[in-house]
Coordinates of C-alpha atoms (C1' of nucleotides) in Angstrom, one line a residue:
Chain O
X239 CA -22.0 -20.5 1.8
X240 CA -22.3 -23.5 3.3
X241 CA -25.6 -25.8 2.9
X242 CA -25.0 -27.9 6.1
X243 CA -25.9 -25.6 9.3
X244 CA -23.3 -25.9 11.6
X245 CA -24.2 -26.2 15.4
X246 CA -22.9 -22.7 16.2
X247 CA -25.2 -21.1 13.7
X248 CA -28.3 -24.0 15.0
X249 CA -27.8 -22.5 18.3
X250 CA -28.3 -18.8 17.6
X251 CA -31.2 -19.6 15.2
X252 CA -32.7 -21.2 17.8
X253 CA -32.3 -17.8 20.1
X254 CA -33.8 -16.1 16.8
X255 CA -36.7 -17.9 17.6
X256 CA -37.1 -17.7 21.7
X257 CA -36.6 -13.5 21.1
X258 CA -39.8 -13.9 18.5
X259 CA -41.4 -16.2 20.9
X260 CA -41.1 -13.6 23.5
X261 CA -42.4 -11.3 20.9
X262 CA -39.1 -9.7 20.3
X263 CA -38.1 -8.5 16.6
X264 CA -35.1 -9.5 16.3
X265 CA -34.6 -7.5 13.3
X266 CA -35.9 -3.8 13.9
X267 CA -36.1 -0.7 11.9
X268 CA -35.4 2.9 12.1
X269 CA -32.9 3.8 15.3
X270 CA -32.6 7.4 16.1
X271 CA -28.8 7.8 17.9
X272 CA -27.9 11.3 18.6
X273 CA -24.2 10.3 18.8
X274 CA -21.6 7.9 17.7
X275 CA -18.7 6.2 19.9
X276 CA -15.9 8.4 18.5
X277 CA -17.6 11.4 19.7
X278 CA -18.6 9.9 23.2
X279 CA -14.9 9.0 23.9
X280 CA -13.2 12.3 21.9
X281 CA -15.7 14.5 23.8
X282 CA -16.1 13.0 27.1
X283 CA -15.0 16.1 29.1
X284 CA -18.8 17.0 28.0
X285 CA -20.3 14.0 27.0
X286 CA -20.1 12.3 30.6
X287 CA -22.7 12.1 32.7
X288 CA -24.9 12.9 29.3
X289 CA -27.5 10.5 28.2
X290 CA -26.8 9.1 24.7
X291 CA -28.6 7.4 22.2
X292 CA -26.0 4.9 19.8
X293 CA -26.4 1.7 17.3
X294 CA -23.6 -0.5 16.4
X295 CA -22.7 -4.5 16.4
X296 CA -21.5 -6.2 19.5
X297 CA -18.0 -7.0 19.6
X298 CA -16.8 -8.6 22.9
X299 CA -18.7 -9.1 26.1
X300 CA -17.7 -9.7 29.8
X301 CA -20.5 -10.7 32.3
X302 CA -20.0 -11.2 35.9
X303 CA -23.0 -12.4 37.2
X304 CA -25.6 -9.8 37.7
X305 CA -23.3 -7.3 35.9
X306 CA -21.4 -7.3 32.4
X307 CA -19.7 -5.2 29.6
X308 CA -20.1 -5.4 25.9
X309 CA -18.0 -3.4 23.1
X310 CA -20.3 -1.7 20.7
X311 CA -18.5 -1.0 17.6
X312 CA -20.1 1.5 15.0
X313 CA -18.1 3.1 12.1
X314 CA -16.3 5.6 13.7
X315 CA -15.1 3.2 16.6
X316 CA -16.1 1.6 19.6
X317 CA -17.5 2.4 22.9
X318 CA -17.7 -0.1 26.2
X319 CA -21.4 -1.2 27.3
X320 CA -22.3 -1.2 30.8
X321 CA -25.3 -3.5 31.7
X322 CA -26.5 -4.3 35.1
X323 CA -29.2 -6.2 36.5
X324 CA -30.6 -3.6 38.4
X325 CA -30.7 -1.3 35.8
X326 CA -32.5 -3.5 33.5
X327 CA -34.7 -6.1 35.4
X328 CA -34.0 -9.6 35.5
X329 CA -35.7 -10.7 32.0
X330 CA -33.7 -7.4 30.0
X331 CA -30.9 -8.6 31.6
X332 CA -31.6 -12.2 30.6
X333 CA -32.0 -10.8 27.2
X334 CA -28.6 -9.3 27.4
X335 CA -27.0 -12.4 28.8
X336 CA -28.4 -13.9 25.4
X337 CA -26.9 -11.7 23.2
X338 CA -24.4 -12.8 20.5
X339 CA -21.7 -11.5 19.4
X340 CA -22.0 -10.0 16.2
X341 CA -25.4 -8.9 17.2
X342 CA -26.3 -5.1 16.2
X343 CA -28.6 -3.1 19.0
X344 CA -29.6 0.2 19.8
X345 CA -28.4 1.3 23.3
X346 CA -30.0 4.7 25.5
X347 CA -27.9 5.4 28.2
X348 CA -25.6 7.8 30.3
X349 CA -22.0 8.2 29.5
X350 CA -19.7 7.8 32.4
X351 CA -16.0 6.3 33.4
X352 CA -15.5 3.0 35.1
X353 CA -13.0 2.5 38.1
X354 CA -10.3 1.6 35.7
X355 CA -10.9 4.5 33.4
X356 CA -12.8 3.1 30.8
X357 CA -15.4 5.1 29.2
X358 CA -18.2 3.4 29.2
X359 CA -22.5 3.9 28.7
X360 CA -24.3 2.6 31.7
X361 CA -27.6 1.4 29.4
X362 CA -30.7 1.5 30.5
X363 CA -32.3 0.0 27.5
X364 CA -31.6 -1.2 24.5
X365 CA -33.2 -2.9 21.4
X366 CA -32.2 -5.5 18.8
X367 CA -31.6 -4.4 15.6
X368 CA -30.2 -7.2 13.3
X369 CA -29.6 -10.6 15.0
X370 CA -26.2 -11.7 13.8
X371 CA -26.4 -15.9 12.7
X372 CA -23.0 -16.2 11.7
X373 CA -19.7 -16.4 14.3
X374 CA -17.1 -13.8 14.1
X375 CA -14.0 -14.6 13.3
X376 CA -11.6 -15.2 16.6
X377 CA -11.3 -11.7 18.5
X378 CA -7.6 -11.7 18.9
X379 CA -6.2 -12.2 15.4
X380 CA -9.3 -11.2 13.5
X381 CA -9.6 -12.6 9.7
X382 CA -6.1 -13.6 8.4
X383 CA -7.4 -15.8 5.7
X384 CA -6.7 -14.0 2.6
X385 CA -9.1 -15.4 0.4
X386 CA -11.7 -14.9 3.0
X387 CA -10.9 -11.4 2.8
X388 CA -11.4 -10.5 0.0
X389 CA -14.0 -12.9 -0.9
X390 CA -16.0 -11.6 2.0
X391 CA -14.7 -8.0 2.6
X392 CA -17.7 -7.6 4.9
X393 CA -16.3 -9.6 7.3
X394 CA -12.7 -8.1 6.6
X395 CA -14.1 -4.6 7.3
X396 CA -15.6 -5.8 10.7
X397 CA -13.0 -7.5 12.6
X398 CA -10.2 -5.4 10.4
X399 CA -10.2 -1.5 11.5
X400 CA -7.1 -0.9 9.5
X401 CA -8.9 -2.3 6.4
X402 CA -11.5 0.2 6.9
X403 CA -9.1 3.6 7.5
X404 CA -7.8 2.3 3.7
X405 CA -11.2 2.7 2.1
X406 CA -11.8 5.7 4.0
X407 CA -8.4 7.4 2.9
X408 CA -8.9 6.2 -0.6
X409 CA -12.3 8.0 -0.3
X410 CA -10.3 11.3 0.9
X411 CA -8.0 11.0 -2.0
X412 CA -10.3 10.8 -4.7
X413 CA -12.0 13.5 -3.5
X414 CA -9.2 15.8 -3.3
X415 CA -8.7 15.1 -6.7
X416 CA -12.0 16.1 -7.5
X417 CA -11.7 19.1 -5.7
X418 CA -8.3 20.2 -6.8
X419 CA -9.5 20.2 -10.6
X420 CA -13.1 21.6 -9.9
X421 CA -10.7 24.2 -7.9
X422 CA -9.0 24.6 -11.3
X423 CA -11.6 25.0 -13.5
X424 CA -12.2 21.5 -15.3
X425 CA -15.2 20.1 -15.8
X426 CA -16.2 16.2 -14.5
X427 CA -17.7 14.6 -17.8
X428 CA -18.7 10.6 -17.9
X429 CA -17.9 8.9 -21.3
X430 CA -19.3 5.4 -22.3
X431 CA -17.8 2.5 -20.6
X432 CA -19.5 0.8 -23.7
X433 CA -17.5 1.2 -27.1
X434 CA -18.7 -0.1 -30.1
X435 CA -14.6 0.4 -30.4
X436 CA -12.2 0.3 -27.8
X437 CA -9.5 3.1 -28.4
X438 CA -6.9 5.0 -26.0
X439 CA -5.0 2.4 -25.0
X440 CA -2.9 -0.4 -25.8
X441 CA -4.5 -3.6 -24.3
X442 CA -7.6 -6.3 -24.8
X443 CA -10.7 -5.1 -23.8
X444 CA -13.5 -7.4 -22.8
X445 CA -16.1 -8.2 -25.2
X446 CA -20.4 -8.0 -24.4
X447 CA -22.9 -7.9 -26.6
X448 CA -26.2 -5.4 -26.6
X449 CA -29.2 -8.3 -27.6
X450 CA -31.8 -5.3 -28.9
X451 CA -29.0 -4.1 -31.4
X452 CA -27.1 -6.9 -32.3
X453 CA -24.2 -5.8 -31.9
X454 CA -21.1 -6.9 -29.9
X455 CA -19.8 -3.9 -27.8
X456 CA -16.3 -3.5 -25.6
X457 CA -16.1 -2.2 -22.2
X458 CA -13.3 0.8 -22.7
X459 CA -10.3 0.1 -22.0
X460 CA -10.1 3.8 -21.6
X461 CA -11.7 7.2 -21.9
X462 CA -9.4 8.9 -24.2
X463 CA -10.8 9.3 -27.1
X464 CA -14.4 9.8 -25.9
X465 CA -12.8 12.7 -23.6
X466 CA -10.6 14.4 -27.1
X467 CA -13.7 14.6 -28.8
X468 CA -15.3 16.5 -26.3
X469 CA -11.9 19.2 -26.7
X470 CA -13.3 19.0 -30.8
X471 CA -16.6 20.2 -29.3
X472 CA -15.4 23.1 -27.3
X473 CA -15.2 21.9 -24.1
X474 CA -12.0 23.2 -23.0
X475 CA -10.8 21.8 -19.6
X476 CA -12.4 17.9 -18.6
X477 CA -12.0 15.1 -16.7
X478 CA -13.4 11.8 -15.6
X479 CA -12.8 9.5 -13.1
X480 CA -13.9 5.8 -13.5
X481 CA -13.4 2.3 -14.2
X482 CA -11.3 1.0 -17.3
X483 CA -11.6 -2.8 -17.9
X484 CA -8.7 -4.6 -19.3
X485 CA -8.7 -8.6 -20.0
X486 CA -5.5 -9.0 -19.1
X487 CA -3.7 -10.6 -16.0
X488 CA -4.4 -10.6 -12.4
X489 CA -1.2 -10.0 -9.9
X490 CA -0.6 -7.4 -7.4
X491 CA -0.4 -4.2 -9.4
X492 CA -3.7 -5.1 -11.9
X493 CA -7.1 -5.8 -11.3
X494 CA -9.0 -6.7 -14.6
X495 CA -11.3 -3.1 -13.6
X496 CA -9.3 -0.2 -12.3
X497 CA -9.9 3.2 -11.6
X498 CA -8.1 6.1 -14.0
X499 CA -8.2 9.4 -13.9
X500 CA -8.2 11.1 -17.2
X501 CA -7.6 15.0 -17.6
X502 CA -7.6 17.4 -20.6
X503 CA -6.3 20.6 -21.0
X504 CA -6.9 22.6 -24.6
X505 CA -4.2 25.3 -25.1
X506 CA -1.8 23.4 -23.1
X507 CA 0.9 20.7 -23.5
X508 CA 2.7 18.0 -22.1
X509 CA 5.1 20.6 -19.6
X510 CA 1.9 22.6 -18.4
X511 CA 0.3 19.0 -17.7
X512 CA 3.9 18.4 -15.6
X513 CA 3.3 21.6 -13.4
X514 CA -0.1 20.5 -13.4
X515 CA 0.4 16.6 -11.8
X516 CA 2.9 18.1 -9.8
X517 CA 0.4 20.2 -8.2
X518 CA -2.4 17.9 -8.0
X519 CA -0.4 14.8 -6.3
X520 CA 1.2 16.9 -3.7
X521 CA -2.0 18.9 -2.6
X522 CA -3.9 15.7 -2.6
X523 CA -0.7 14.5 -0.5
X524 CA -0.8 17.2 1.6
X525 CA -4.5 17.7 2.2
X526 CA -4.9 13.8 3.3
X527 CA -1.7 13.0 4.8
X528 CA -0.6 16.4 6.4
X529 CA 3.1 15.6 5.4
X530 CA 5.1 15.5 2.4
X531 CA 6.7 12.6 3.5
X532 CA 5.4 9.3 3.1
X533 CA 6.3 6.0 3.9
X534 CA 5.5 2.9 1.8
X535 CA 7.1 -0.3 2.7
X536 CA 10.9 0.0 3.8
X537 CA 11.0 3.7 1.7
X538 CA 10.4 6.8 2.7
X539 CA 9.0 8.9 -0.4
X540 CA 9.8 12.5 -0.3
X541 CA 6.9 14.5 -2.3
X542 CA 7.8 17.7 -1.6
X543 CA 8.5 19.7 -4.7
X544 CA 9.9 20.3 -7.4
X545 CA 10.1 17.1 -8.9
X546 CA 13.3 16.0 -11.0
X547 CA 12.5 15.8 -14.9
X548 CA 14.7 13.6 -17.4
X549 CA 14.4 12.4 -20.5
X550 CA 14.1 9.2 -21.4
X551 CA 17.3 9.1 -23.3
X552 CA 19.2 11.3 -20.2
X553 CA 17.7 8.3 -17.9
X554 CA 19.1 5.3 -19.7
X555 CA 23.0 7.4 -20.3
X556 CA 22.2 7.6 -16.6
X557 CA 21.4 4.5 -15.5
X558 CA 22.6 2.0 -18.2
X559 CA 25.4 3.7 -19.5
X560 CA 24.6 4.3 -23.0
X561 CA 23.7 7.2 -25.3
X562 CA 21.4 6.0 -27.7
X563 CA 20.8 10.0 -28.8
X564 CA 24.3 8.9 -30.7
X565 CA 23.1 5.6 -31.8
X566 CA 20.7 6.3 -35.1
X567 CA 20.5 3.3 -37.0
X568 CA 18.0 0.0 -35.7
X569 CA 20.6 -2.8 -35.5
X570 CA 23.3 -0.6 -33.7
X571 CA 20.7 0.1 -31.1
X572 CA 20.0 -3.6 -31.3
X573 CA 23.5 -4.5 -30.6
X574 CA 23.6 -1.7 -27.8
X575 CA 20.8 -3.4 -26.2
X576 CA 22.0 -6.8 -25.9
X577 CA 25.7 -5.5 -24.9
X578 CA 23.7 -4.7 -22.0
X579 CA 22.3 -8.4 -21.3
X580 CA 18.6 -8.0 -22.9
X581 CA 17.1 -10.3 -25.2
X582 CA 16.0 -8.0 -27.8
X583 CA 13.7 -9.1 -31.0
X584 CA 15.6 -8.7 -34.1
X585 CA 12.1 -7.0 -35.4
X586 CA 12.2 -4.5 -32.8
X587 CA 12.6 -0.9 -33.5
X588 CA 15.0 1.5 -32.5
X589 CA 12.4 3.0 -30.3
X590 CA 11.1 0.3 -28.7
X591 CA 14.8 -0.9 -28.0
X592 CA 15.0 2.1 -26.1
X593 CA 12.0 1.5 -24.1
X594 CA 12.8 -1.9 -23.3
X595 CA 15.8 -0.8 -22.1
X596 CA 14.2 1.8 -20.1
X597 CA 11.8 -0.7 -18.2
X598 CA 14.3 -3.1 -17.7
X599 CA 17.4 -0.9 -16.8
X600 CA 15.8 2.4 -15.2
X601 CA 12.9 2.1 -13.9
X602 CA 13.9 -0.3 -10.7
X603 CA 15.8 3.1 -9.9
X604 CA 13.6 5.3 -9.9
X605 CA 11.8 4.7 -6.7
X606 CA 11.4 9.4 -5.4
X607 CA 9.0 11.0 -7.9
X608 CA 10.6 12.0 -11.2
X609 CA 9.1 12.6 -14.5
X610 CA 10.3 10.6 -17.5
X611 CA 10.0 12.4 -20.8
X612 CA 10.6 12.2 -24.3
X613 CA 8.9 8.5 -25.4
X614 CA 9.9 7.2 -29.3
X615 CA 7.0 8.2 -31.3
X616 CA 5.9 4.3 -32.0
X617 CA 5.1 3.4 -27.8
X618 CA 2.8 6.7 -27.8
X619 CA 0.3 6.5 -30.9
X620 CA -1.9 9.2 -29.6
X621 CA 0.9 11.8 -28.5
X622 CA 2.0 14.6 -30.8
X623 CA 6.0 14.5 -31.9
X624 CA 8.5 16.3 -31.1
X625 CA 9.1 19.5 -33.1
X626 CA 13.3 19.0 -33.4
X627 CA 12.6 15.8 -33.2
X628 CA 9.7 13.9 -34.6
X629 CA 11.1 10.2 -33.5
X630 CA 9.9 11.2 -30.1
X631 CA 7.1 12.6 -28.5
X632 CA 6.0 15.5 -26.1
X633 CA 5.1 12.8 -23.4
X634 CA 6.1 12.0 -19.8
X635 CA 5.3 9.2 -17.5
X636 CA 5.9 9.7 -13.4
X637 CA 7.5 7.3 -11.4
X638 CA 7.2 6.5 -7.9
X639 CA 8.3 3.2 -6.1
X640 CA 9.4 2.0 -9.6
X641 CA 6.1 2.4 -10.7
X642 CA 4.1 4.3 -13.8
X643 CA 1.8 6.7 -11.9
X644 CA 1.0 9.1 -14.1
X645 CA 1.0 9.5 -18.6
X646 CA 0.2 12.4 -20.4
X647 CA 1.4 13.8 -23.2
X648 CA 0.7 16.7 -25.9
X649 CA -2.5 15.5 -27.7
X650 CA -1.5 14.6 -31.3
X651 CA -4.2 16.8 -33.1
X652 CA -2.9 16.3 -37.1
X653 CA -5.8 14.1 -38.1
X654 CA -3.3 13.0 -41.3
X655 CA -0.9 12.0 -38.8
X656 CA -3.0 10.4 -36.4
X657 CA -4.3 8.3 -39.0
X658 CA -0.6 7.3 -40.2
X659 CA -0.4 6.2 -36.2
X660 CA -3.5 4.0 -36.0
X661 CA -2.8 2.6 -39.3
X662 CA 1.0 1.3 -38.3
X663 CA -1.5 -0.2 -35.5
X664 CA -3.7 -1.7 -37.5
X665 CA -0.6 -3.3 -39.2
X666 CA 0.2 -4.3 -36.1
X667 CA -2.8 -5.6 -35.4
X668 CA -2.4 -7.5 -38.4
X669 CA 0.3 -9.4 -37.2
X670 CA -0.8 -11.1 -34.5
X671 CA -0.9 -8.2 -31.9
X672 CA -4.0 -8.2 -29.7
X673 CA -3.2 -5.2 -27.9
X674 CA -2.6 -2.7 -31.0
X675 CA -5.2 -0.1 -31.3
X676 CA -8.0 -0.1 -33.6
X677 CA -8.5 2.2 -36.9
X678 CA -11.6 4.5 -34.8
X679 CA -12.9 6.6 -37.7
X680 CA -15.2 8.9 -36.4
X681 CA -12.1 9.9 -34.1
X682 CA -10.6 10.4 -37.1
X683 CA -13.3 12.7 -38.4
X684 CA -13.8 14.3 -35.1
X685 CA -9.9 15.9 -35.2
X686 CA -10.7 16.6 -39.0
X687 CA -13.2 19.4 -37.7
X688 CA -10.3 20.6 -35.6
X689 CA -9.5 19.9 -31.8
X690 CA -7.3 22.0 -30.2
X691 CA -4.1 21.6 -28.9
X692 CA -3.7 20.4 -25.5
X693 CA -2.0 18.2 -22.8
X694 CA -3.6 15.0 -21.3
X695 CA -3.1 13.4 -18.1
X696 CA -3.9 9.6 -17.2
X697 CA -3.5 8.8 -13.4
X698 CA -3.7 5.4 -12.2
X699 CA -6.3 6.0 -8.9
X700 CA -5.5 2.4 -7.2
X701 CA -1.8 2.6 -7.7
X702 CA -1.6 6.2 -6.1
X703 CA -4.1 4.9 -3.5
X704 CA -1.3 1.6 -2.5
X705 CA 1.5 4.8 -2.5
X706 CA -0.8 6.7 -0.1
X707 CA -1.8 3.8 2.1
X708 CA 1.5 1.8 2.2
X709 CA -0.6 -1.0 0.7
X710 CA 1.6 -3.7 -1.2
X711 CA -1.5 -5.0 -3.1
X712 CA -3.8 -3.5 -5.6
X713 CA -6.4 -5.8 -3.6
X714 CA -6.1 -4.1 -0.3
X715 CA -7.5 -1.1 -1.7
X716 CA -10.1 -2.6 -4.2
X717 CA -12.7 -2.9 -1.9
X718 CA -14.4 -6.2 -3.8
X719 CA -11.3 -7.2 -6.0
X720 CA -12.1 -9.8 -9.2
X721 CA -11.6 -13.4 -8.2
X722 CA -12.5 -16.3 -9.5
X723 CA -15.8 -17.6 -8.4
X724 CA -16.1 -20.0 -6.5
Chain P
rG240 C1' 0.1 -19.2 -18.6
rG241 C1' 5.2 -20.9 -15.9
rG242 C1' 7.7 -21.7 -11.0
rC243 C1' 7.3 -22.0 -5.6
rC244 C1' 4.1 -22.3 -1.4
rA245 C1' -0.5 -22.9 1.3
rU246 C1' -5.4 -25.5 2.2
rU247 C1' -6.8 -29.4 9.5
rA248 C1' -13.2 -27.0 14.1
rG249 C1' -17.0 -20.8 12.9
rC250 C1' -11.8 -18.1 13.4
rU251 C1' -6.2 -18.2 14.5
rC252 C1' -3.1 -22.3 14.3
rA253 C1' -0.3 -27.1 16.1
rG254 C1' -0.1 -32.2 14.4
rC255 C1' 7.8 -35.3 14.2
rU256 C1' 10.3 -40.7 10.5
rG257 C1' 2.5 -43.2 8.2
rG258 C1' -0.8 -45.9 13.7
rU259 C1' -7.2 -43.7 13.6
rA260 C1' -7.8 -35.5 15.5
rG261 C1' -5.4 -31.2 19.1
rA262 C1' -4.9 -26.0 21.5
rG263 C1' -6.5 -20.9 22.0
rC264 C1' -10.6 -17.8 20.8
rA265 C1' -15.8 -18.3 19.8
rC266 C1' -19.9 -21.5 21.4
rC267 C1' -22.8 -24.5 25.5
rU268 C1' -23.7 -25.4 31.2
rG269 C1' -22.7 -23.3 36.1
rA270 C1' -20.3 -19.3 39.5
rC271 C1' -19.3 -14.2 39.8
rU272 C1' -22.5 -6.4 40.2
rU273 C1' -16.6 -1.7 37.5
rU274 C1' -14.4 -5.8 33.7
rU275 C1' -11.6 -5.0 29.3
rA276 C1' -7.6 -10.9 25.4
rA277 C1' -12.2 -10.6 32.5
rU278 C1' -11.6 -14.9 35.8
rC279 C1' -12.9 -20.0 37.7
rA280 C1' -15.1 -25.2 36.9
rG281 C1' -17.0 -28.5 33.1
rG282 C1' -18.3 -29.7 27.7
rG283 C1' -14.9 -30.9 21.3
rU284 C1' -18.5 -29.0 17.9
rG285 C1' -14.2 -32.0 12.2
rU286 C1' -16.1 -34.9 4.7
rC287 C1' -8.0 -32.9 7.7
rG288 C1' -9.7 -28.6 -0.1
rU289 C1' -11.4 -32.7 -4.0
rU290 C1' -10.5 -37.4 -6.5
rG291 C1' -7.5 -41.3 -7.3
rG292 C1' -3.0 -44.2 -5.9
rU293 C1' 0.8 -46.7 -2.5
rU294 C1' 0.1 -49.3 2.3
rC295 C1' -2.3 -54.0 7.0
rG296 C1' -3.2 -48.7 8.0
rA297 C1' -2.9 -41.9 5.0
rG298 C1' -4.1 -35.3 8.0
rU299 C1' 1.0 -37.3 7.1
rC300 C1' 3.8 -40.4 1.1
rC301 C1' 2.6 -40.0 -4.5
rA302 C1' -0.4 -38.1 -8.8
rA303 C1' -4.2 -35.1 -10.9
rC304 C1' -7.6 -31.4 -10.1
rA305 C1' -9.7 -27.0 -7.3
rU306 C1' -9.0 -22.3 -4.8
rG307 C1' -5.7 -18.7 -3.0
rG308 C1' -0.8 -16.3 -2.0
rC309 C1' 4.0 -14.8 -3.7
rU310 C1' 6.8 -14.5 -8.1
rC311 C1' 8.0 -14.4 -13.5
rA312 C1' 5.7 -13.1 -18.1
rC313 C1' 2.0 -9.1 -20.0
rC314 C1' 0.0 -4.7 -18.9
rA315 C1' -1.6 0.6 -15.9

RNA sequence: GGGCCAUUAGCUCAGCUGGUAGAGCACCUGACUUUUAAUCAGGGUGUCGUUGGUUCGAGUCCAACAUGGCUCACCA
């Protein structure tokens, strides 16, 4: 970071150098422990009196003379340090006195409790594993700075516990996920994150280029298509978790590259992929949290089943008052709209008045898990219509907290009609809009072999992770989120 | 991108209507053999985000810029 060596870091250089002077290594190698702290102070009942063999980083210490304590912190927690002169010898105990915090060491000693309870490790010897140059942030209040943070999460997850026990739940909830659909048969696939076009999505992908062929390729905004064309080829039940990259805006709820889950069922549609995200949220739910009841914020969210499910159309006669299933024509829904207050385009189609009423209207309302269903046909290129009503699609989204969790939808498997949809893109494309989706041709060809019907899922991973975590920003549970460099 | 706010020691923060830089933790020196935010005595370690401007004088007032936060817009 910085190139001027402040005196705090000049003085424990300097003690880098007496340990190597008194041929010390300062940093050493491999460290066999036989235990970690959790397990000496879960299991003391039969861990005291026990020798033990643990590693971590130094956290506080308290000398008294010819005596003193030290915290060791390793991942699972932290254990108090016992050193004493007697134990040791003057010149150990010297070294001890030396010791920074921050520093990481190896400790063999016997587990025992202190007069005031504490368990502690009476250490008989102990041996320097990384010499720590840089000062901890103040023991107390721990690493507030934001920026610092996240800019140095290393830090963050040191002097923060909490931070950790995010990363480690967001760990736990991905795997659940895996688990539940391994559990249910699908199969985890990995699609390019490299398109030579970037489909499945509306929104601006990232450009790079590949030098050896010459040719300018996009990071995927998503897997989608990649993921249908393996339905075309038989595979009947896949799904893939990974990054999506969208060049878009940075705020609390986005981080240029995001984790989405993608699922595809053949055979299926858009209700069985209901019953389906219904299932998986609540048994990852369940299986990491323990309780259907979760709080985020100043809301408790109640994820125990079933789920309420309303149309799009039921939701907005709900919430705003209007009926647009009785409103037909494109300038009477445009009027409807801006009886309400909205500033509606006079371009904009009786569909997407609808949806812009929808976010702006509904969604702050919908705050306990519901599924929305029954999108207009033009929001949801890639979704197949409605049988009684082709304006609309088989598609739902989930809301929680007022916010998109979950799409999927009945794949649209009509090759003529899915090349209609990407060409009203392309038109739209045509007019100035950047986040249209692009004609993808061999797409097209793959549904002309035939894919079979079925029901796809998107779930946004961070998003559900900040529900699970009560985490108010998409940052605190990206463990290295984009910022600008400095 | 717009609006608002923030930026002072390694960290957490004070610093009034402009007068030449402070505290706690950490660190250094000494005392202390069961403490735990250990305690006691002593020591301030700084390009006040950057660059300009106003002024006899700027951490403080003004402007621009930088970085970040919140928020609006856009999206998931």
């Amino acid at each position: 970071m910085s190139d001027e060596v402040n005196e705090l870091k000049q003085v424990r250089l300097h003690k880098l150098a007496e340990l190597r002077a008194q041929g010390i290594e300062p940093y050493g190698g491999r460290f066999e422990r036989d235990t970690v702290t959790a397990h000496i102070r879960n299991g003391f009942a039969e861990m005291e009196g026990k020798k033990v063999r643990i590693a971590g980083r130094v956290m506080a210490r308290r000398i008294h003379g010819k005596a003193g304590f030290a915290n060791l912190q390793d991942q699972s927690g932290q254990v108090q340090l016992y050193f004493r002169a007697d134990d040791l010898g003057e010149q150990r105990y010297e070294l001890f006195k030396s010791m920074d915090l921050g520093d990481i060491i190896g400790v063999e000693g016997t587990v025992f409790l202190t007069r005031r309870g504490e368990i502690s490790v009476q250490v008989e010897d102990f041996t320097y594993l990384a010499k720590s140059l840089n000062p901890l942030p103040e023991k107390w209040h721990g690493l507030r700075d934001v920026e610092l943070r996240y800019r140095q999460r290393y830090v963050d997850l040191i002097v923060n516990p909490p931070v950790r026990e995010v990363f480690v739940r967001r760990s736990q909830i991905v795997r659940e996920v895996r688990r539940f659909l391994d559990e249910e048969g699908f199969l985890e696939v990995e699609t390019p994150m490299m398109q030579p076009i970037p489909g499945g999505a509306t929104a601006r992908p990232f450009v790079t280029h590949h030098n050896a062929l010459g040719v300018d390729l996009f990071l995927r905004i998503a897997p989608e298509l990649y993921l249908k064309r393996l339905l075309v080829g038989g595979f009947e039940r896949v799904y893939e978790v990974n990054r999506n990259f969208r060049n878009e805006g940075i705020s609390t709820r986005h981080n240029p590259e995001f984790t989405m889950l993608e699922v595809y069922q053949a055979y299926a549609d858009f209700n069985d992929i209901m019953d389906l995200t219904e299932r998986l949220i609540c048994t990852v739910v369940e299986r990491v949290l323990g309780n259907m009841k979760v709080r985020f914020q100043d809301t408790e969210l109640d994820f125990t089943p079933p789920w309420e499910r309303i149309t799009m159309l039921e939701a907005i006669a709900r919430y705003a008052g209007v009926d647009f299933s009785t409103v037909r024509d494109e300038e009477g829904a445009r009027q409807e709209a801006r009886a309400l207050g909205l500033d509606i385009d006079p371009a904009a189609s009786r569909g997407e008045v609808i949806n812009e009423v929808f976010e702006e209207l509904v969604e702050p309302h919908l705050v306990q898990p519901v599924f929305v269903t029954s999108h207009p046909v033009e929001l949801s290129p890639l979704a197949k219509r409605n049988r009684d009503n082709p304006e609309f699609t088989d598609r739902f989204e989930l809301f929680i907290m007022n916010r998109e969790i979950a799409n999927a939808f009945s794949e649209l498997n009509d090759p003529l009609d899915q090349r209609q949809r990407f060409e009203q893109q392309v038109a739209k494309r045509a007019r100035g809009d950047a986040e249209a989706h692009f004609m993808d041709e061999d797409y097209l060809n793959a549904l002309e072999y035939g894919m079979p019907p079925a029901g796809g899922l998107g779930i946004g991973i961070d998003r559900l992770v900040m529900l699970l975590t009560d985490s108010p920003s998409i940052r605190d549970v990206i463990l290295f989120p984009t910022l600008r460099p400095l």
